[in-house]
Amino acid sequence: MTLQYQWQLADELPMIYGTCVCIYCALQADVKVGTDIYVSLGLFSYSAVVTLVYVQIRKPVFHQVAYAMEVAVILIRNTMHQMEIRKTNIRAYSELVNMFWLGVGSFGGAFVLWNIDNIFCNQLRALRTVLPAPLSPLLQLHAYWHIGTALGCYVSIVYQQYLRLVKLGTIDDFCMRRLVLVVPYIDRRKKIA
């Protein structure tokens, strides 16, 4: 680990906080008006407890488990939403499933590359020194971790937006588009005059 502990916290704790926002969106996707204060308080409390415990125990595995629990909640709730939507809107279901797997694949692939980088760091460094200069950056697997998680986070946000539009019954005003055939974004349908 190359970061000092306080900077490691500055890197990892925002993952917990940001994921709480995604949990809130997943749990509140079909709420038409208002907010559920108990969900908000629960997520705030979870973030506070994780922060306080992690500052004290200084074990990265604690953060990993806390983050994995959040991801599990999102995956389970979004899978339940997808199963409900499959019964009523197959087009929306298909879009959600595609985004779901793009997000899971981005995070999963990034996680695998990050762990390869951690386990085989010395070997990868040695290999980079013998490769031609233009090829050496290709073995910076930690960089792919950041690219994969960034894409996964972005796709998760678009997924939550799309899910909310479906649950509120306004999805027919929008359509899914893809940038470079992969990166999804939501676009408002053109109104025919």
PDB file of C-alpha atoms in Angstrom:
ATOM      1  CA  MET A   1       0.000   0.000   0.000  1.00  0.00           C
ATOM      2  CA  THR A   2       1.606   3.262  -1.089  1.00  0.00           C
ATOM      3  CA  LEU A   3      -0.826   5.793   0.388  1.00  0.00           C
ATOM      4  CA  GLN A   4      -0.604   7.094   3.928  1.00  0.00           C
ATOM      5  CA  TYR A   5      -3.563   5.894   5.965  1.00  0.00           C
ATOM      6  CA  GLN A   6      -5.467   9.192   6.000  1.00  0.00           C
ATOM      7  CA  TRP A   7      -5.214   9.375   2.187  1.00  0.00           C
ATOM      8  CA  GLN A   8      -6.295   5.770   1.916  1.00  0.00           C
ATOM      9  CA  LEU A   9      -9.410   6.779   3.867  1.00  0.00           C
ATOM     10  CA  ALA A  10      -9.922   9.720   1.505  1.00  0.00           C
ATOM     11  CA  ASP A  11      -9.801   7.245  -1.383  1.00  0.00           C
ATOM     12  CA  GLU A  12     -12.006   4.507   0.085  1.00  0.00           C
ATOM     13  CA  LEU A  13     -14.659   6.179   2.265  1.00  0.00           C
ATOM     14  CA  PRO A  14     -16.196   8.139  -0.642  1.00  0.00           C
ATOM     15  CA  MET A  15     -16.911   4.745  -2.219  1.00  0.00           C
ATOM     16  CA  ILE A  16     -19.087   3.948   0.812  1.00  0.00           C
ATOM     17  CA  TYR A  17     -20.855   7.325   0.684  1.00  0.00           C
ATOM     18  CA  GLY A  18     -21.446   7.292  -3.069  1.00  0.00           C
ATOM     19  CA  THR A  19     -22.755   3.751  -2.982  1.00  0.00           C
ATOM     20  CA  CYS A  20     -25.251   4.782  -0.291  1.00  0.00           C
ATOM     21  CA  VAL A  21     -26.694   7.230  -2.827  1.00  0.00           C
ATOM     22  CA  CYS A  22     -27.119   4.353  -5.300  1.00  0.00           C
ATOM     23  CA  ILE A  23     -28.766   2.224  -2.594  1.00  0.00           C
ATOM     24  CA  TYR A  24     -31.165   5.073  -1.860  1.00  0.00           C
ATOM     25  CA  CYS A  25     -32.028   5.316  -5.570  1.00  0.00           C
ATOM     26  CA  ALA A  26     -32.574   1.555  -5.828  1.00  0.00           C
ATOM     27  CA  LEU A  27     -34.802   1.480  -2.747  1.00  0.00           C
ATOM     28  CA  GLN A  28     -36.780   4.596  -3.705  1.00  0.00           C
ATOM     29  CA  ALA A  29     -37.101   4.037  -7.487  1.00  0.00           C
ATOM     30  CA  ASP A  30     -40.875   3.781  -7.428  1.00  0.00           C
ATOM     31  CA  VAL A  31     -41.627   6.479  -4.847  1.00  0.00           C
ATOM     32  CA  LYS A  32     -43.605   9.178  -6.665  1.00  0.00           C
ATOM     33  CA  VAL A  33     -43.662  11.916  -4.019  1.00  0.00           C
ATOM     34  CA  GLY A  34     -41.589  12.707  -0.983  1.00  0.00           C
ATOM     35  CA  THR A  35     -38.838  10.741   0.606  1.00  0.00           C
ATOM     36  CA  ASP A  36     -38.480   7.994   3.158  1.00  0.00           C
ATOM     37  CA  ILE A  37     -36.672   9.556   6.103  1.00  0.00           C
ATOM     38  CA  TYR A  38     -35.949   6.114   7.595  1.00  0.00           C
ATOM     39  CA  VAL A  39     -34.034   5.008   4.504  1.00  0.00           C
ATOM     40  CA  SER A  40     -32.060   8.259   4.566  1.00  0.00           C
ATOM     41  CA  LEU A  41     -31.271   7.937   8.272  1.00  0.00           C
ATOM     42  CA  GLY A  42     -30.351   4.281   7.910  1.00  0.00           C
ATOM     43  CA  LEU A  43     -27.906   4.986   5.094  1.00  0.00           C
ATOM     44  CA  PHE A  44     -26.436   7.974   6.916  1.00  0.00           C
ATOM     45  CA  SER A  45     -25.999   5.843  10.046  1.00  0.00           C
ATOM     46  CA  TYR A  46     -24.356   3.050   8.037  1.00  0.00           C
ATOM     47  CA  SER A  47     -21.894   5.539   6.530  1.00  0.00           C
ATOM     48  CA  ALA A  48     -21.121   7.044   9.927  1.00  0.00           C
ATOM     49  CA  VAL A  49     -20.575   3.662  11.595  1.00  0.00           C
ATOM     50  CA  VAL A  50     -18.340   2.411   8.766  1.00  0.00           C
ATOM     51  CA  THR A  51     -16.317   5.627   8.953  1.00  0.00           C
ATOM     52  CA  LEU A  52     -15.885   5.501  12.738  1.00  0.00           C
ATOM     53  CA  VAL A  53     -14.998   1.811  12.787  1.00  0.00           C
ATOM     54  CA  TYR A  54     -12.593   2.065   9.836  1.00  0.00           C
ATOM     55  CA  VAL A  55     -10.755   5.019  11.408  1.00  0.00           C
ATOM     56  CA  GLN A  56     -10.209   2.884  14.516  1.00  0.00           C
ATOM     57  CA  ILE A  57      -9.406  -0.603  13.222  1.00  0.00           C
ATOM     58  CA  ARG A  58      -7.341   0.305  10.124  1.00  0.00           C
ATOM     59  CA  LYS A  59      -7.995  -2.987   8.318  1.00  0.00           C
ATOM     60  CA  PRO A  60      -8.668  -2.688   4.564  1.00  0.00           C
ATOM     61  CA  VAL A  61     -10.658  -5.914   4.644  1.00  0.00           C
ATOM     62  CA  PHE A  62     -13.249  -4.115   6.803  1.00  0.00           C
ATOM     63  CA  HIS A  63     -13.779  -1.554   4.056  1.00  0.00           C
ATOM     64  CA  GLN A  64     -13.967  -4.293   1.425  1.00  0.00           C
ATOM     65  CA  VAL A  65     -16.668  -6.169   3.356  1.00  0.00           C
ATOM     66  CA  ALA A  66     -18.620  -2.962   4.100  1.00  0.00           C
ATOM     67  CA  TYR A  67     -18.519  -2.009   0.415  1.00  0.00           C
ATOM     68  CA  ALA A  68     -19.403  -5.542  -0.735  1.00  0.00           C
ATOM     69  CA  MET A  69     -22.498  -5.495   1.510  1.00  0.00           C
ATOM     70  CA  GLU A  70     -23.640  -2.277  -0.157  1.00  0.00           C
ATOM     71  CA  VAL A  71     -23.092  -3.706  -3.625  1.00  0.00           C
ATOM     72  CA  ALA A  72     -25.062  -6.824  -2.635  1.00  0.00           C
ATOM     73  CA  VAL A  73     -28.035  -4.677  -1.555  1.00  0.00           C
ATOM     74  CA  ILE A  74     -27.991  -2.832  -4.895  1.00  0.00           C
ATOM     75  CA  LEU A  75     -27.683  -6.041  -6.913  1.00  0.00           C
ATOM     76  CA  ILE A  76     -30.515  -7.761  -5.045  1.00  0.00           C
ATOM     77  CA  ARG A  77     -32.883  -4.777  -5.181  1.00  0.00           C
ATOM     78  CA  ASN A  78     -32.190  -4.033  -8.834  1.00  0.00           C
ATOM     79  CA  THR A  79     -32.676  -7.699  -9.738  1.00  0.00           C
ATOM     80  CA  MET A  80     -36.065  -7.563  -8.000  1.00  0.00           C
ATOM     81  CA  HIS A  81     -36.961  -4.434  -9.980  1.00  0.00           C
ATOM     82  CA  GLN A  82     -35.930  -6.133 -13.216  1.00  0.00           C
ATOM     83  CA  MET A  83     -38.108  -9.156 -12.480  1.00  0.00           C
ATOM     84  CA  GLU A  84     -41.105  -6.872 -11.872  1.00  0.00           C
ATOM     85  CA  ILE A  85     -40.474  -4.885 -15.067  1.00  0.00           C
ATOM     86  CA  ARG A  86     -40.028  -8.024 -17.179  1.00  0.00           C
ATOM     87  CA  LYS A  87     -43.740  -8.746 -16.687  1.00  0.00           C
ATOM     88  CA  THR A  88     -44.898  -5.390 -18.069  1.00  0.00           C
ATOM     89  CA  ASN A  89     -42.256  -3.840 -20.359  1.00  0.00           C
ATOM     90  CA  ILE A  90     -39.920  -6.208 -22.201  1.00  0.00           C
ATOM     91  CA  ARG A  91     -38.078  -3.376 -24.016  1.00  0.00           C
ATOM     92  CA  ALA A  92     -37.255  -1.617 -20.742  1.00  0.00           C
ATOM     93  CA  TYR A  93     -36.365  -4.943 -19.164  1.00  0.00           C
ATOM     94  CA  SER A  94     -33.921  -5.654 -21.998  1.00  0.00           C
ATOM     95  CA  GLU A  95     -32.264  -2.241 -21.619  1.00  0.00           C
ATOM     96  CA  LEU A  96     -31.957  -2.680 -17.859  1.00  0.00           C
ATOM     97  CA  VAL A  97     -30.456  -6.155 -18.213  1.00  0.00           C
ATOM     98  CA  ASN A  98     -27.916  -4.903 -20.761  1.00  0.00           C
ATOM     99  CA  MET A  99     -26.868  -2.049 -18.476  1.00  0.00           C
ATOM    100  CA  PHE A 100     -26.834  -4.352 -15.466  1.00  0.00           C
ATOM    101  CA  TRP A 101     -24.368  -6.715 -17.130  1.00  0.00           C
ATOM    102  CA  LEU A 102     -22.247  -3.890 -18.538  1.00  0.00           C
ATOM    103  CA  GLY A 103     -21.933  -2.449 -15.029  1.00  0.00           C
ATOM    104  CA  VAL A 104     -21.261  -5.807 -13.381  1.00  0.00           C
ATOM    105  CA  GLY A 105     -18.772  -6.703 -16.130  1.00  0.00           C
ATOM    106  CA  SER A 106     -16.981  -3.367 -15.787  1.00  0.00           C
ATOM    107  CA  PHE A 107     -16.657  -3.678 -12.029  1.00  0.00           C
ATOM    108  CA  GLY A 108     -15.828  -7.393 -12.175  1.00  0.00           C
ATOM    109  CA  GLY A 109     -13.206  -7.036 -14.892  1.00  0.00           C
ATOM    110  CA  ALA A 110     -11.655  -4.079 -13.094  1.00  0.00           C
ATOM    111  CA  PHE A 111     -11.575  -6.031  -9.832  1.00  0.00           C
ATOM    112  CA  VAL A 112      -9.810  -8.977 -11.494  1.00  0.00           C
ATOM    113  CA  LEU A 113      -7.197  -6.714 -13.116  1.00  0.00           C
ATOM    114  CA  TRP A 114      -6.628  -4.831  -9.861  1.00  0.00           C
ATOM    115  CA  ASN A 115      -6.011  -8.081  -8.001  1.00  0.00           C
ATOM    116  CA  ILE A 116      -3.650  -9.359 -10.708  1.00  0.00           C
ATOM    117  CA  ASP A 117      -1.774  -6.071 -10.352  1.00  0.00           C
ATOM    118  CA  ASN A 118      -1.615  -6.475  -6.561  1.00  0.00           C
ATOM    119  CA  ILE A 119      -0.510 -10.115  -6.639  1.00  0.00           C
ATOM    120  CA  PHE A 120       1.954  -9.909  -9.515  1.00  0.00           C
ATOM    121  CA  CYS A 121       3.176  -6.335  -9.020  1.00  0.00           C
ATOM    122  CA  ASN A 122       6.893  -7.180  -9.088  1.00  0.00           C
ATOM    123  CA  GLN A 123       6.588  -9.385 -12.159  1.00  0.00           C
ATOM    124  CA  LEU A 124       4.543  -6.758 -14.019  1.00  0.00           C
ATOM    125  CA  ARG A 125       7.113  -4.069 -13.175  1.00  0.00           C
ATOM    126  CA  ALA A 126       9.908  -6.267 -14.463  1.00  0.00           C
ATOM    127  CA  LEU A 127       7.974  -7.032 -17.634  1.00  0.00           C
ATOM    128  CA  ARG A 128       7.297  -3.326 -18.219  1.00  0.00           C
ATOM    129  CA  THR A 129      11.023  -2.595 -18.169  1.00  0.00           C
ATOM    130  CA  VAL A 130      11.716  -5.002 -21.050  1.00  0.00           C
ATOM    131  CA  LEU A 131       8.753  -4.001 -23.207  1.00  0.00           C
ATOM    132  CA  PRO A 132       9.066  -1.253 -25.808  1.00  0.00           C
ATOM    133  CA  ALA A 133       8.038   2.124 -24.336  1.00  0.00           C
ATOM    134  CA  PRO A 134       4.688   2.348 -26.212  1.00  0.00           C
ATOM    135  CA  LEU A 135       3.588  -1.066 -24.872  1.00  0.00           C
ATOM    136  CA  SER A 136       4.681  -0.602 -21.256  1.00  0.00           C
ATOM    137  CA  PRO A 137       1.578   1.388 -20.182  1.00  0.00           C
ATOM    138  CA  LEU A 138      -0.644  -1.501 -21.299  1.00  0.00           C
ATOM    139  CA  LEU A 139       0.498  -3.412 -18.212  1.00  0.00           C
ATOM    140  CA  GLN A 140      -0.543  -0.671 -15.785  1.00  0.00           C
ATOM    141  CA  LEU A 141      -3.425  -2.828 -14.572  1.00  0.00           C
ATOM    142  CA  HIS A 142      -4.277  -0.513 -11.680  1.00  0.00           C
ATOM    143  CA  ALA A 143      -5.184   2.131 -14.280  1.00  0.00           C
ATOM    144  CA  TYR A 144      -7.694  -0.310 -15.795  1.00  0.00           C
ATOM    145  CA  TRP A 145      -9.192  -0.673 -12.316  1.00  0.00           C
ATOM    146  CA  HIS A 146      -9.971   3.046 -12.338  1.00  0.00           C
ATOM    147  CA  ILE A 147     -11.310   2.979 -15.894  1.00  0.00           C
ATOM    148  CA  GLY A 148     -13.496  -0.072 -15.202  1.00  0.00           C
ATOM    149  CA  THR A 149     -14.885   1.239 -11.935  1.00  0.00           C
ATOM    150  CA  ALA A 150     -15.543   4.666 -13.467  1.00  0.00           C
ATOM    151  CA  LEU A 151     -17.493   3.053 -16.310  1.00  0.00           C
ATOM    152  CA  GLY A 152     -19.303   0.800 -13.830  1.00  0.00           C
ATOM    153  CA  CYS A 153     -20.273   3.796 -11.664  1.00  0.00           C
ATOM    154  CA  TYR A 154     -21.477   5.765 -14.655  1.00  0.00           C
ATOM    155  CA  VAL A 155     -23.536   2.834 -15.957  1.00  0.00           C
ATOM    156  CA  SER A 156     -24.995   2.348 -12.472  1.00  0.00           C
ATOM    157  CA  ILE A 157     -26.160   5.970 -12.414  1.00  0.00           C
ATOM    158  CA  VAL A 158     -27.731   5.714 -15.876  1.00  0.00           C
ATOM    159  CA  TYR A 159     -29.328   2.414 -14.828  1.00  0.00           C
ATOM    160  CA  GLN A 160     -30.893   4.066 -11.774  1.00  0.00           C
ATOM    161  CA  GLN A 161     -32.191   6.970 -13.885  1.00  0.00           C
ATOM    162  CA  TYR A 162     -33.695   4.618 -16.447  1.00  0.00           C
ATOM    163  CA  LEU A 163     -35.197   2.422 -13.733  1.00  0.00           C
ATOM    164  CA  ARG A 164     -36.860   5.431 -12.117  1.00  0.00           C
ATOM    165  CA  LEU A 165     -38.330   6.544 -15.439  1.00  0.00           C
ATOM    166  CA  VAL A 166     -39.747   3.049 -15.958  1.00  0.00           C
ATOM    167  CA  LYS A 167     -41.144   2.815 -12.423  1.00  0.00           C
ATOM    168  CA  LEU A 168     -42.783   6.249 -12.688  1.00  0.00           C
ATOM    169  CA  GLY A 169     -44.330   5.356 -16.057  1.00  0.00           C
ATOM    170  CA  THR A 170     -42.580   8.118 -18.004  1.00  0.00           C
ATOM    171  CA  ILE A 171     -40.111   5.966 -19.962  1.00  0.00           C
ATOM    172  CA  ASP A 172     -42.028   6.394 -23.243  1.00  0.00           C
ATOM    173  CA  ASP A 173     -40.842  10.018 -23.330  1.00  0.00           C
ATOM    174  CA  PHE A 174     -37.210   8.825 -23.399  1.00  0.00           C
ATOM    175  CA  CYS A 175     -34.996   6.404 -25.273  1.00  0.00           C
ATOM    176  CA  MET A 176     -31.693   4.713 -24.616  1.00  0.00           C
ATOM    177  CA  ARG A 177     -28.767   5.611 -26.847  1.00  0.00           C
ATOM    178  CA  ARG A 178     -25.168   4.418 -26.863  1.00  0.00           C
ATOM    179  CA  LEU A 179     -21.971   6.373 -27.295  1.00  0.00           C
ATOM    180  CA  VAL A 180     -19.407   4.415 -29.316  1.00  0.00           C
ATOM    181  CA  LEU A 181     -21.885   1.492 -29.339  1.00  0.00           C
ATOM    182  CA  VAL A 182     -21.206   0.787 -25.653  1.00  0.00           C
ATOM    183  CA  VAL A 183     -21.660   3.685 -23.225  1.00  0.00           C
ATOM    184  CA  PRO A 184     -25.404   4.160 -22.541  1.00  0.00           C
ATOM    185  CA  TYR A 185     -27.147   7.460 -22.061  1.00  0.00           C
ATOM    186  CA  ILE A 186     -30.782   8.515 -21.870  1.00  0.00           C
ATOM    187  CA  ASP A 187     -32.163  10.904 -24.448  1.00  0.00           C
ATOM    188  CA  ARG A 188     -35.544  12.624 -24.597  1.00  0.00           C
ATOM    189  CA  ARG A 189     -37.641  11.475 -27.548  1.00  0.00           C
ATOM    190  CA  LYS A 190     -38.365  14.126 -30.148  1.00  0.00           C
ATOM    191  CA  LYS A 191     -42.003  15.189 -30.070  1.00  0.00           C
ATOM    192  CA  ILE A 192     -43.788  14.936 -33.409  1.00  0.00           C
ATOM    193  CA  ALA A 193     -45.626  18.192 -34.077  1.00  0.00           C
TER     194      ALA A 193
END
